[in-house]
Coordinates of C-alpha atoms in Angstrom, one line a residue:
X1 CA -39.7 -60.9 8.3
X2 CA -40.3 -61.0 12.1
X3 CA -39.0 -63.8 14.2
X4 CA -40.9 -65.5 16.9
X5 CA -39.4 -64.8 20.3
X6 CA -40.2 -68.2 21.4
X7 CA -38.6 -69.9 18.5
X8 CA -36.0 -72.5 19.2
X9 CA -33.2 -70.2 17.9
X10 CA -34.2 -67.4 20.3
X11 CA -34.5 -69.8 23.2
X12 CA -31.0 -71.1 22.5
X13 CA -29.7 -67.5 22.5
X14 CA -31.3 -66.7 25.8
X15 CA -29.9 -69.9 27.4
X16 CA -26.4 -69.1 26.2
X17 CA -26.7 -65.5 27.4
X18 CA -27.8 -66.7 30.9
X19 CA -25.0 -69.3 31.0
X20 CA -22.3 -66.6 30.4
X21 CA -23.7 -64.4 33.2
X22 CA -25.4 -61.9 30.9
X23 CA -28.3 -59.7 32.0
X24 CA -31.2 -58.4 30.2
X25 CA -31.9 -54.6 29.8
X26 CA -34.8 -54.8 32.2
X27 CA -32.7 -56.3 34.9
X28 CA -30.0 -53.6 34.4
X29 CA -32.5 -50.8 34.7
X30 CA -34.1 -52.4 37.7
X31 CA -30.7 -52.7 39.4
X32 CA -29.9 -49.0 38.6
X33 CA -33.2 -47.9 40.0
X34 CA -32.6 -49.9 43.2
X35 CA -29.1 -48.3 43.6
X36 CA -30.6 -44.8 43.0
X37 CA -33.3 -45.4 45.5
X38 CA -30.7 -46.7 48.0
X39 CA -28.6 -43.6 47.4
X40 CA -31.6 -41.3 48.0
X41 CA -32.4 -43.1 51.2
X42 CA -28.8 -42.8 52.4
X43 CA -28.8 -39.1 51.6
X44 CA -32.1 -38.6 53.4
X45 CA -30.8 -40.5 56.4
X46 CA -27.6 -38.4 56.4
X47 CA -29.6 -35.2 56.2
X48 CA -31.8 -36.2 59.0
X49 CA -28.8 -37.1 61.1
X50 CA -27.2 -33.7 60.4
X51 CA -30.4 -31.8 61.3
X52 CA -30.7 -33.8 64.5
X53 CA -27.0 -33.0 65.4
X54 CA -27.6 -29.3 64.6
X55 CA -30.7 -29.2 66.8
X56 CA -28.8 -30.9 69.6
X57 CA -26.0 -28.3 69.3
X58 CA -28.5 -25.4 69.3
X59 CA -30.3 -26.9 72.4
X60 CA -27.0 -27.2 74.2
X61 CA -26.0 -23.7 73.3
X62 CA -29.3 -22.3 74.4
X63 CA -29.0 -24.3 77.7
X64 CA -25.5 -22.8 78.3
X65 CA -26.7 -19.2 77.6
X66 CA -29.6 -19.7 80.0
X67 CA -27.4 -21.2 82.6
X68 CA -25.0 -18.3 82.3
X69 CA -27.9 -15.8 82.6
X70 CA -29.1 -17.6 85.7
X71 CA -25.7 -17.3 87.3
X72 CA -25.6 -13.6 86.7
X73 CA -29.1 -13.3 88.1
X74 CA -30.8 -12.3 84.8
X75 CA -33.2 -15.2 84.9
X76 CA -35.1 -16.7 87.8
X77 CA -34.0 -20.3 88.8
X78 CA -36.2 -22.9 87.2
X79 CA -37.7 -24.4 90.4
X80 CA -41.3 -25.1 89.4
X81 CA -40.8 -25.9 85.8
X82 CA -38.5 -28.9 86.1
X83 CA -40.9 -30.3 88.7
X84 CA -43.8 -30.1 86.3
X85 CA -41.8 -31.8 83.5
X86 CA -40.2 -34.5 85.7
X87 CA -43.5 -36.4 86.2
X88 CA -44.3 -36.1 82.5
X89 CA -40.9 -37.7 81.5
X90 CA -41.2 -40.9 83.6
X91 CA -44.9 -41.4 82.7
X92 CA -44.1 -41.8 79.0
X93 CA -41.5 -44.4 77.9
X94 CA -38.3 -43.4 76.2
X95 CA -39.8 -43.8 72.8
X96 CA -42.2 -40.9 73.3
X97 CA -39.4 -38.8 74.9
X98 CA -37.7 -38.7 71.6
X99 CA -40.7 -37.0 69.9
X100 CA -41.0 -34.6 72.8
X101 CA -37.7 -32.9 71.9
X102 CA -38.4 -32.7 68.2
X103 CA -41.8 -31.0 68.5
X104 CA -40.3 -27.8 69.8
X105 CA -38.0 -27.8 66.7
X106 CA -40.9 -28.3 64.4
X107 CA -43.0 -25.7 66.1
X108 CA -43.5 -23.4 63.1
X109 CA -47.2 -23.0 64.0
X110 CA -47.2 -20.4 66.8
X111 CA -50.5 -21.7 68.1
X112 CA -49.1 -24.7 70.1
X113 CA -46.5 -22.5 71.9
X114 CA -48.9 -21.0 74.4
X115 CA -50.4 -24.5 75.0
X116 CA -47.0 -26.0 75.8
X117 CA -46.6 -24.6 79.4
X118 CA -50.1 -25.9 80.6
X119 CA -50.9 -29.4 81.8
X120 CA -53.2 -30.6 79.0
X121 CA -50.5 -30.1 76.2
X122 CA -48.7 -33.3 77.1
X123 CA -52.0 -35.1 76.1
X124 CA -52.1 -33.2 72.8
X125 CA -48.4 -34.0 72.0
X126 CA -48.8 -37.7 71.5
X127 CA -50.9 -37.4 68.4
X128 CA -48.3 -35.2 66.8
X129 CA -45.5 -37.6 67.7
X130 CA -46.4 -40.5 65.4
X131 CA -46.0 -38.6 62.1
X132 CA -42.5 -37.1 62.7
X133 CA -40.8 -40.0 64.6
X134 CA -39.9 -41.9 61.3
X135 CA -37.2 -39.4 60.0
X136 CA -35.9 -37.8 63.2
X137 CA -36.3 -40.8 65.6
X138 CA -33.0 -42.5 64.8
X139 CA -30.8 -39.4 65.2
X140 CA -32.7 -38.1 68.3
X141 CA -32.5 -41.4 70.1
X142 CA -28.7 -41.1 70.4
X143 CA -28.4 -37.6 71.9
X144 CA -31.0 -38.0 74.7
X145 CA -29.1 -40.6 76.7
X146 CA -26.0 -38.3 76.8
X147 CA -28.0 -35.3 78.0
X148 CA -30.5 -37.2 80.2
X149 CA -29.6 -35.9 83.6
X150 CA -30.2 -32.1 83.4
X151 CA -29.6 -30.7 80.0
X152 CA -32.9 -32.0 78.5
X153 CA -35.3 -30.3 80.9
X154 CA -33.2 -27.1 81.1
X155 CA -33.5 -26.3 77.4
X156 CA -37.2 -27.1 77.3
X157 CA -38.2 -24.9 80.2
X158 CA -36.3 -21.7 79.1
X159 CA -37.7 -21.7 75.6
X160 CA -40.1 -18.8 76.5
X161 CA -37.3 -16.5 77.7
X162 CA -35.2 -16.5 74.4
X163 CA -35.9 -12.7 74.4
X164 CA -33.9 -12.5 77.6
X165 CA -30.5 -13.4 76.0
X166 CA -30.7 -10.4 73.6
X167 CA -31.0 -8.2 76.8
X168 CA -27.9 -9.7 78.2
X169 CA -25.6 -9.3 75.2
X170 CA -26.2 -5.9 74.0
X171 CA -26.3 -2.6 75.7
X172 CA -22.8 -2.9 77.0
X173 CA -20.7 -3.0 73.8
X174 CA -22.6 -0.2 72.1
X175 CA -21.6 2.6 74.6
X176 CA -17.9 1.6 74.2
X177 CA -17.9 2.3 70.5
X178 CA -19.0 5.9 70.7
X179 CA -16.4 6.6 73.3
X180 CA -13.6 5.4 70.9
X181 CA -15.1 7.1 67.8
X182 CA -15.1 10.8 68.9
X183 CA -11.4 11.2 69.8
X184 CA -9.9 10.4 66.3
X185 CA -11.6 13.3 64.6
X186 CA -10.3 15.6 67.3
X187 CA -6.8 14.3 66.9
X188 CA -6.9 14.6 63.1
X189 CA -7.8 18.3 63.3
X190 CA -5.4 19.1 66.1
X191 CA -2.5 20.2 63.7
X192 CA -4.4 23.0 61.9
X193 CA -4.5 25.2 65.1
X194 CA -0.7 24.8 65.3
X195 CA -0.4 26.7 62.0
X196 CA -0.6 30.3 63.5
X197 CA 2.9 30.2 64.9
X198 CA 3.7 33.9 64.7
X199 CA 2.7 34.3 68.3
X200 CA 5.4 31.8 69.4
X201 CA 8.3 34.3 69.6
X202 CA 6.4 36.8 71.7
X203 CA 6.0 34.5 74.7
X204 CA 9.6 33.6 74.5
X205 CA 10.7 37.2 75.0
X206 CA 8.1 38.0 77.6
X207 CA 9.1 35.5 80.2
X208 CA 12.7 36.8 80.3
X209 CA 12.0 40.1 82.3
X210 CA 9.7 38.5 84.9
X211 CA 12.3 35.8 85.4
X212 CA 14.9 38.5 86.3
X213 CA 12.5 40.3 88.6
X214 CA 11.7 37.0 90.2
X215 CA 15.4 36.3 90.8
X216 CA 15.8 39.6 92.6
X217 CA 12.9 39.2 94.9
X218 CA 13.9 35.8 96.3
X219 CA 17.5 36.8 96.7
X220 CA 16.9 39.9 98.9
X221 CA 15.0 38.3 101.8
X222 CA 17.4 35.4 102.3
X223 CA 20.4 37.7 102.2
X224 CA 19.0 40.2 104.7
X225 CA 17.8 37.7 107.3
X226 CA 21.1 35.9 107.7
X227 CA 23.1 39.1 107.6
X228 CA 21.1 40.8 110.4
X229 CA 21.2 37.8 112.7
X230 CA 25.0 37.5 112.8
X231 CA 25.3 41.3 113.2
X232 CA 23.1 41.3 116.2
X233 CA 25.0 38.5 117.8
X234 CA 28.3 40.4 117.3
X235 CA 26.9 43.7 118.7
X236 CA 26.0 42.1 122.0
X237 CA 29.5 41.4 123.1
X238 CA 30.8 44.7 121.7
X239 CA 31.4 47.3 124.4
X240 CA 30.5 50.4 122.3
X241 CA 26.9 50.8 121.6
X242 CA 27.1 53.4 118.8
X243 CA 29.4 51.3 116.7
X244 CA 26.9 48.6 115.8
X245 CA 24.4 51.0 114.3
X246 CA 27.1 52.8 112.4
X247 CA 28.5 49.5 111.2
X248 CA 25.0 48.1 110.5
X249 CA 24.1 50.3 107.5
X250 CA 27.2 49.4 105.4
X251 CA 26.5 45.7 105.6
X252 CA 22.8 46.4 104.8
X253 CA 23.9 48.4 101.8
X254 CA 26.3 45.7 100.9
X255 CA 23.5 43.2 101.3
X256 CA 21.4 45.4 99.0
X257 CA 24.2 45.9 96.6
X258 CA 25.1 42.2 96.7
X259 CA 22.2 41.1 94.5
X260 CA 22.9 43.9 92.0
X261 CA 26.5 42.9 91.8
X262 CA 25.5 39.3 91.9
X263 CA 23.3 39.7 88.9
X264 CA 26.1 40.4 86.6
X265 CA 28.2 37.5 87.7
X266 CA 25.1 35.3 87.3
X267 CA 24.5 36.6 83.9
X268 CA 28.2 36.1 83.2
X269 CA 28.0 32.6 84.5
X270 CA 25.0 31.9 82.3
X271 CA 26.9 33.3 79.4
X272 CA 29.8 31.1 80.3
X273 CA 27.6 28.1 80.6
X274 CA 26.1 28.9 77.2
X275 CA 29.5 29.2 75.7
X276 CA 30.5 25.9 77.4
X277 CA 27.4 24.2 76.1
X278 CA 28.0 25.5 72.6
X279 CA 31.6 24.4 72.9
X280 CA 30.6 20.9 74.0
X281 CA 28.0 20.8 71.2
X282 CA 30.7 21.8 68.7
X283 CA 33.1 19.1 70.1
X284 CA 30.3 16.5 69.7
X285 CA 29.6 17.6 66.2
X286 CA 33.3 17.4 65.3
X287 CA 33.5 13.9 66.7
X288 CA 30.5 12.9 64.7
X289 CA 32.0 14.5 61.5
X290 CA 35.3 12.8 62.2
X291 CA 33.6 9.4 62.6
X292 CA 31.4 9.9 59.5
X293 CA 34.4 10.6 57.3
X294 CA 36.4 7.7 58.9
X295 CA 36.0 5.6 55.7
X296 CA 37.4 8.3 53.4
X297 CA 40.0 9.5 55.9
X298 CA 41.1 5.9 56.7
X299 CA 41.9 5.1 53.1
X300 CA 43.7 8.4 52.5
X301 CA 45.6 8.4 55.7
X302 CA 46.8 4.8 55.3
X303 CA 47.8 5.5 51.7
X304 CA 49.8 8.5 52.7
X305 CA 51.6 6.6 55.5
X306 CA 52.5 3.9 53.0
X307 CA 53.8 6.4 50.5
X308 CA 55.8 8.7 52.8
X309 CA 57.0 6.4 55.5
X310 CA 60.5 5.8 54.0
X311 CA 60.5 7.7 50.8
X312 CA 61.4 11.2 49.6
X313 CA 59.0 13.4 47.8
X314 CA 59.9 12.7 44.1
X315 CA 58.0 12.4 40.8
X316 CA 57.0 8.8 41.4
X317 CA 55.7 9.6 44.9
X318 CA 53.7 12.6 43.6
X319 CA 52.2 10.5 40.8
X320 CA 51.1 7.8 43.3
X321 CA 49.7 10.5 45.7
X322 CA 47.7 12.0 42.8
X323 CA 46.3 8.6 42.0
X324 CA 45.4 8.1 45.6
X325 CA 43.5 11.4 45.7
X326 CA 41.7 10.6 42.5
X327 CA 40.4 7.3 44.0
X328 CA 39.0 9.4 46.8
X329 CA 36.8 11.2 44.2
X330 CA 38.6 14.5 44.4
X331 CA 38.9 14.7 40.6
X332 CA 41.9 14.9 38.3
X333 CA 42.3 18.7 38.3
X334 CA 41.9 19.1 42.1
X335 CA 44.2 16.2 42.8
X336 CA 46.9 17.7 40.6
X337 CA 46.5 21.1 42.3
X338 CA 47.0 19.5 45.7
X339 CA 50.1 17.7 44.6
X340 CA 51.6 20.8 43.1
X341 CA 51.0 22.7 46.4
X342 CA 52.7 19.9 48.4
X343 CA 55.7 19.8 46.1
X344 CA 56.5 23.5 46.7
X345 CA 59.6 23.8 48.9
X346 CA 59.4 20.1 49.8
X347 CA 60.4 18.4 46.5
X348 CA 63.3 16.0 47.0
X349 CA 63.0 16.1 50.8
X350 CA 61.8 13.5 53.3
X351 CA 58.3 14.7 54.4
X352 CA 56.7 13.0 57.4
X353 CA 53.2 11.6 56.8
X354 CA 51.6 13.9 59.4
X355 CA 53.0 16.9 57.7
X356 CA 51.7 15.7 54.3
X357 CA 48.2 15.3 55.7
X358 CA 48.4 18.7 57.4
X359 CA 49.5 20.4 54.2
X360 CA 46.8 18.7 52.1
X361 CA 44.2 19.6 54.7
X362 CA 45.3 23.3 54.5
X363 CA 45.0 23.3 50.7
X364 CA 41.6 21.6 50.8
X365 CA 40.4 24.2 53.3
X366 CA 41.5 27.0 51.0
X367 CA 39.5 25.4 48.2
X368 CA 36.4 25.0 50.4
X369 CA 36.5 28.4 52.3
X370 CA 34.9 30.4 49.5
X371 CA 31.9 28.1 49.2
X372 CA 31.3 27.4 52.9
X373 CA 28.3 29.7 53.5
X374 CA 25.5 29.2 56.0
X375 CA 21.9 29.3 54.6
X376 CA 20.8 32.9 55.2
X377 CA 17.2 34.0 55.3
X378 CA 16.1 37.2 53.5
X379 CA 14.2 39.2 56.2
X380 CA 12.4 41.3 53.6
X381 CA 10.8 38.1 52.0
X382 CA 7.8 36.9 53.9
X383 CA 8.1 34.0 53.5
X384 CA 11.6 33.1 52.4
X385 CA 11.0 30.2 50.0
X386 CA 13.4 27.3 49.9
X387 CA 12.8 24.9 47.0
X388 CA 14.5 21.5 47.8
X389 CA 15.3 19.4 44.7
X390 CA 17.3 16.3 43.9
X391 CA 17.2 12.7 42.6
X392 CA 15.3 9.8 44.1
X393 CA 16.6 8.7 47.5
X394 CA 19.0 11.6 48.1
X395 CA 17.3 12.5 51.4
X396 CA 15.3 15.6 50.4
X397 CA 12.4 15.1 52.9
X398 CA 14.7 14.3 55.8
X399 CA 16.8 17.3 55.0
X400 CA 13.7 19.5 55.0
X401 CA 12.8 18.2 58.5
X402 CA 16.3 19.0 59.8
X403 CA 16.3 22.4 58.2
X404 CA 13.0 23.2 59.9
X405 CA 14.6 22.3 63.2
X406 CA 17.6 24.5 62.4
X407 CA 15.4 27.5 61.7
X408 CA 13.1 26.9 64.6
X409 CA 16.1 27.0 67.0
X410 CA 16.8 30.5 65.5
X411 CA 13.3 31.6 66.6
X412 CA 11.8 31.6 63.1
X413 CA 8.3 30.5 62.1
X414 CA 8.5 27.7 59.6
X415 CA 6.0 25.9 57.4
X416 CA 6.5 23.0 55.0
X417 CA 4.8 22.0 51.8
X418 CA 4.5 18.3 50.7
X419 CA 5.2 18.8 47.0
X420 CA 6.2 15.2 46.4
X421 CA 2.6 14.2 45.5
X422 CA 3.6 11.1 43.6
X423 CA 4.8 9.2 46.7
X424 CA 2.2 8.8 49.4
X425 CA 4.8 7.9 52.0
X426 CA 6.6 11.3 51.4
X427 CA 3.5 13.2 52.6
X428 CA 3.3 11.0 55.7
X429 CA 7.0 11.3 56.3
X430 CA 6.9 15.1 56.1
X431 CA 3.9 15.2 58.5
X432 CA 6.0 13.2 61.0
X433 CA 8.8 15.7 60.7
X434 CA 6.2 18.5 61.1
X435 CA 5.1 17.0 64.4
X436 CA 8.7 16.6 65.6
X437 CA 9.5 20.2 64.8
X438 CA 6.1 21.8 65.6
X439 CA 5.8 23.1 62.0
X440 CA 2.7 23.3 59.9
X441 CA 2.6 21.0 56.9
X442 CA 0.6 21.9 53.8
X443 CA -0.4 18.8 51.9
X444 CA -2.9 17.5 49.4
X445 CA -4.1 14.2 48.0
X446 CA -1.7 11.9 46.2
X447 CA -1.3 12.8 42.5
X448 CA -2.2 16.5 42.9
X449 CA -0.4 19.1 40.8
X450 CA 2.8 20.1 42.5
X451 CA 2.9 23.6 41.0
X452 CA -0.6 24.6 42.3
X453 CA 0.3 23.1 45.7
X454 CA 3.4 25.3 45.9
X455 CA 1.3 28.3 44.9
X456 CA -1.4 27.6 47.6
X457 CA 1.3 26.8 50.2
X458 CA 3.0 30.2 49.5
X459 CA -0.3 32.1 49.8
X460 CA -1.1 30.4 53.1
X461 CA 2.4 31.0 54.6
X462 CA 2.2 34.6 53.5
X463 CA -1.2 35.0 55.2
X464 CA 0.2 33.6 58.5
X465 CA 3.4 35.6 58.3
X466 CA 5.7 32.7 58.3
X467 CA 9.4 33.4 58.0
X468 CA 10.4 30.3 56.0
X469 CA 8.6 28.1 53.6
X470 CA 10.3 24.8 52.8
X471 CA 8.9 23.1 49.6
X472 CA 9.5 19.4 49.0
X473 CA 9.6 18.0 45.5
X474 CA 9.4 14.5 43.9
X475 CA 12.7 12.8 43.2
X476 CA 13.7 12.9 39.5
X477 CA 16.8 11.8 37.5
X478 CA 18.7 14.6 35.8
X479 CA 18.2 12.9 32.4
X480 CA 14.3 12.9 32.6
X481 CA 13.4 15.9 30.5
X482 CA 9.6 15.8 31.3
X483 CA 10.2 15.7 35.1
X484 CA 12.7 18.5 34.9
X485 CA 10.2 20.6 33.0
X486 CA 7.8 20.1 35.9
X487 CA 10.3 21.7 38.2
X488 CA 10.6 24.7 35.9
X489 CA 6.8 25.0 36.0
X490 CA 6.9 25.2 39.9
X491 CA 9.5 28.0 39.6
X492 CA 7.3 29.9 37.1
X493 CA 4.2 29.6 39.2
X494 CA 6.0 30.8 42.3
X495 CA 7.4 33.8 40.4
X496 CA 3.8 34.9 39.6
X497 CA 3.3 35.8 43.2
X498 CA 6.9 36.8 44.0
X499 CA 9.4 37.6 41.3
X500 CA 12.4 36.6 43.5
X501 CA 10.9 33.2 44.5
X502 CA 12.2 30.7 45.1
X503 CA 14.8 32.7 47.1
X504 CA 16.9 29.5 47.6
X505 CA 17.0 26.6 45.3
X506 CA 18.7 23.8 47.2
X507 CA 20.1 20.7 45.6
X508 CA 20.4 17.7 47.9
X509 CA 23.3 15.4 46.9
X510 CA 23.9 11.8 48.0
X511 CA 27.6 11.4 48.8
X512 CA 27.5 7.8 47.8
X513 CA 27.0 8.6 44.1
X514 CA 30.6 9.8 43.8
X515 CA 31.4 11.5 40.5
X516 CA 27.8 11.2 39.3
X517 CA 27.2 14.2 41.5
X518 CA 28.9 16.4 38.9
X519 CA 26.3 15.6 36.2
X520 CA 23.5 16.2 38.7
X521 CA 24.8 19.6 39.7
X522 CA 25.3 20.7 36.1
X523 CA 21.8 19.6 34.9
X524 CA 19.9 21.1 37.9
X525 CA 21.9 24.3 37.8
X526 CA 21.1 24.8 34.1
X527 CA 17.4 23.9 34.4
X528 CA 16.3 25.8 37.5
X529 CA 19.3 27.9 38.6
X530 CA 20.3 25.9 41.7
X531 CA 22.2 28.3 44.1
X532 CA 23.0 26.0 47.0
X533 CA 24.1 22.5 47.9
X534 CA 23.5 20.1 50.8
X535 CA 25.6 16.9 51.0
X536 CA 24.0 13.9 52.8
X537 CA 25.0 10.4 53.8
X538 CA 28.6 11.2 54.4
X539 CA 28.6 8.5 57.2
X540 CA 27.9 5.7 54.7
X541 CA 30.6 6.2 52.0
X542 CA 34.3 6.5 51.4
X543 CA 33.7 9.1 48.7
X544 CA 33.7 12.3 50.8
X545 CA 36.3 13.9 48.6
X546 CA 33.7 14.6 45.9
X547 CA 32.8 17.8 47.9
X548 CA 36.2 19.2 47.2
X549 CA 35.9 18.5 43.5
X550 CA 32.4 20.1 43.3
X551 CA 33.6 23.2 45.1
X552 CA 36.6 23.5 42.9
X553 CA 34.6 23.0 39.6
X554 CA 31.3 24.8 40.2
X555 CA 31.9 27.2 43.1
X556 CA 28.3 26.8 44.3
X557 CA 27.7 27.5 48.1
X558 CA 27.7 24.4 50.3
X559 CA 25.3 25.2 53.1
X560 CA 25.1 22.0 55.2
X561 CA 26.3 18.5 55.7
X562 CA 24.4 15.4 56.9
X563 CA 26.2 12.7 58.8
X564 CA 23.3 10.7 60.2
X565 CA 19.6 10.1 60.6
X566 CA 19.1 12.1 63.9
X567 CA 17.4 15.5 63.8
X568 CA 20.6 17.2 64.8
X569 CA 22.9 15.4 62.4
X570 CA 22.6 18.2 59.8
X571 CA 24.9 21.2 60.5
X572 CA 26.3 24.2 58.6
X573 CA 29.3 23.4 56.5
X574 CA 32.7 24.5 57.9
X575 CA 35.6 24.2 55.5
X576 CA 38.4 23.7 58.0
X577 CA 36.6 21.2 60.1
X578 CA 35.7 19.1 57.0
X579 CA 39.2 19.3 55.6
X580 CA 40.8 18.1 58.9
X581 CA 38.3 15.3 59.3
X582 CA 38.8 14.2 55.7
X583 CA 42.6 13.9 56.1
X584 CA 42.1 12.0 59.4
X585 CA 43.8 14.6 61.6
X586 CA 43.0 14.2 65.3
X587 CA 42.0 17.0 67.5
X588 CA 45.5 17.7 68.8
X589 CA 47.3 17.8 65.5
X590 CA 44.5 19.7 63.6
X591 CA 43.5 22.0 66.4
X592 CA 39.9 21.1 66.1
X593 CA 39.0 22.4 69.6
X594 CA 40.0 26.0 69.1
X595 CA 43.4 25.9 67.5
X596 CA 44.4 25.9 63.9
X597 CA 43.8 28.4 61.2
X598 CA 40.4 29.9 60.9

């Protein structure tokens, strides 16, 4: 049953609803529509303001570009144009001025553009002004007063020359780019021509004879001219005329013979200078070795002084000395052997600390002498392949660079192969060493097969006739069976082209690992027949005694020691120098500068 809306009950409900501030649905919808419309108007006004500001910025930017172009003489000064516009601006009130600026913005039709410069266009512009002024008028009204004096006419007049700014920006930067681009490719391909180094030794031998001949030629004229002048002066006062001529030839002969005799002294002097330079170099190396082993020698020396300062050599003293040597990583067997040698003919006696150190240094040198062998190159092998292996961070790449320098100083041609293809930085590092030592570096992309790279590097070095090929490998722990098998694969591939390759398998050991070096040597020796050792980072540890234990246990040749990061900080291993430095004996007591037992 429908109810009458005008019934007394409904009227009462409406009255109560209006009393409590309620609103009908129609009123709510009308209010929402009004709010939505107001929001749309606000957005439209905001958008119009944004467009006006953007247009003002573009006009200002265009004006500045044209002003800059005028200053550089790229555009003619706007003398006539502003005059034509000035009368137009005052004739129309400020209201039409506002539309004058927007029309150019809203000039999508290209037809009005040619009409703009002529006189009649101002008459045609007013009809266009009434439609647009509603949206853009409020925003444009604010910018014109700020830019009234000059900016307004300036942007309007130069509108035709916008093509001119592109001319100003453009031709200059382009030529600079091609100039920078070509050099990099030339620099990248510069190393390959360095590869054929076999010709290097020839020029070194050739300049020697011309240098000697050059020395003779300049020596003769200066010697003859001064000798003749004093002889003539002396002959003038001499009474006997025949004597000067008879005396003259001997000095001439002497003058002629002088250079010949002088050559040998000069050669002798050069030899002496060479010996002196070698001696100075040897002294410098010994000082660096002594400083590098300062941590190890300091602990041993201080311990020996504390033990033998006021005590006799008895069982307790020997036991404490053995413990001290074991803490220096010399091993149990080697330490016991040294203590036994010290006790001979000295047991029960008071032994000065310096004598103890001298005796221990002598015994250590006797242990190291059989393994102290320089790295020799087989002249029959072209090239002599040196495969460098070791764990991560032992210093293999740096050792290869220093070995390259060592062989280059001997006049040999050297090439290097970047076999550590897993670490991109290793390839770059080896290339840096190749640049410093003037050696060719054979490399491939990261992740390439190390065995095939070694094969190709050997073939290339053989074609160029290189004397030595140094092959770098990726670091691997001795307990990683898969990585150790990869090393065996490299050896197998090399032996396909040369049954004796690699001629030297060099294990690089980090002195800071201490007794862990024993397991490294044992594993690498069993897997790939390591036949030489290089010890690095002796300057950063107090465990230098591990070399003595390795030599006593394995008997593998120790070719070189590294005591720093410089290119000359890798030198051939010398047993007596190392033993004296390890025991902290100074130059005077140890005879490091020529004395002592050799």
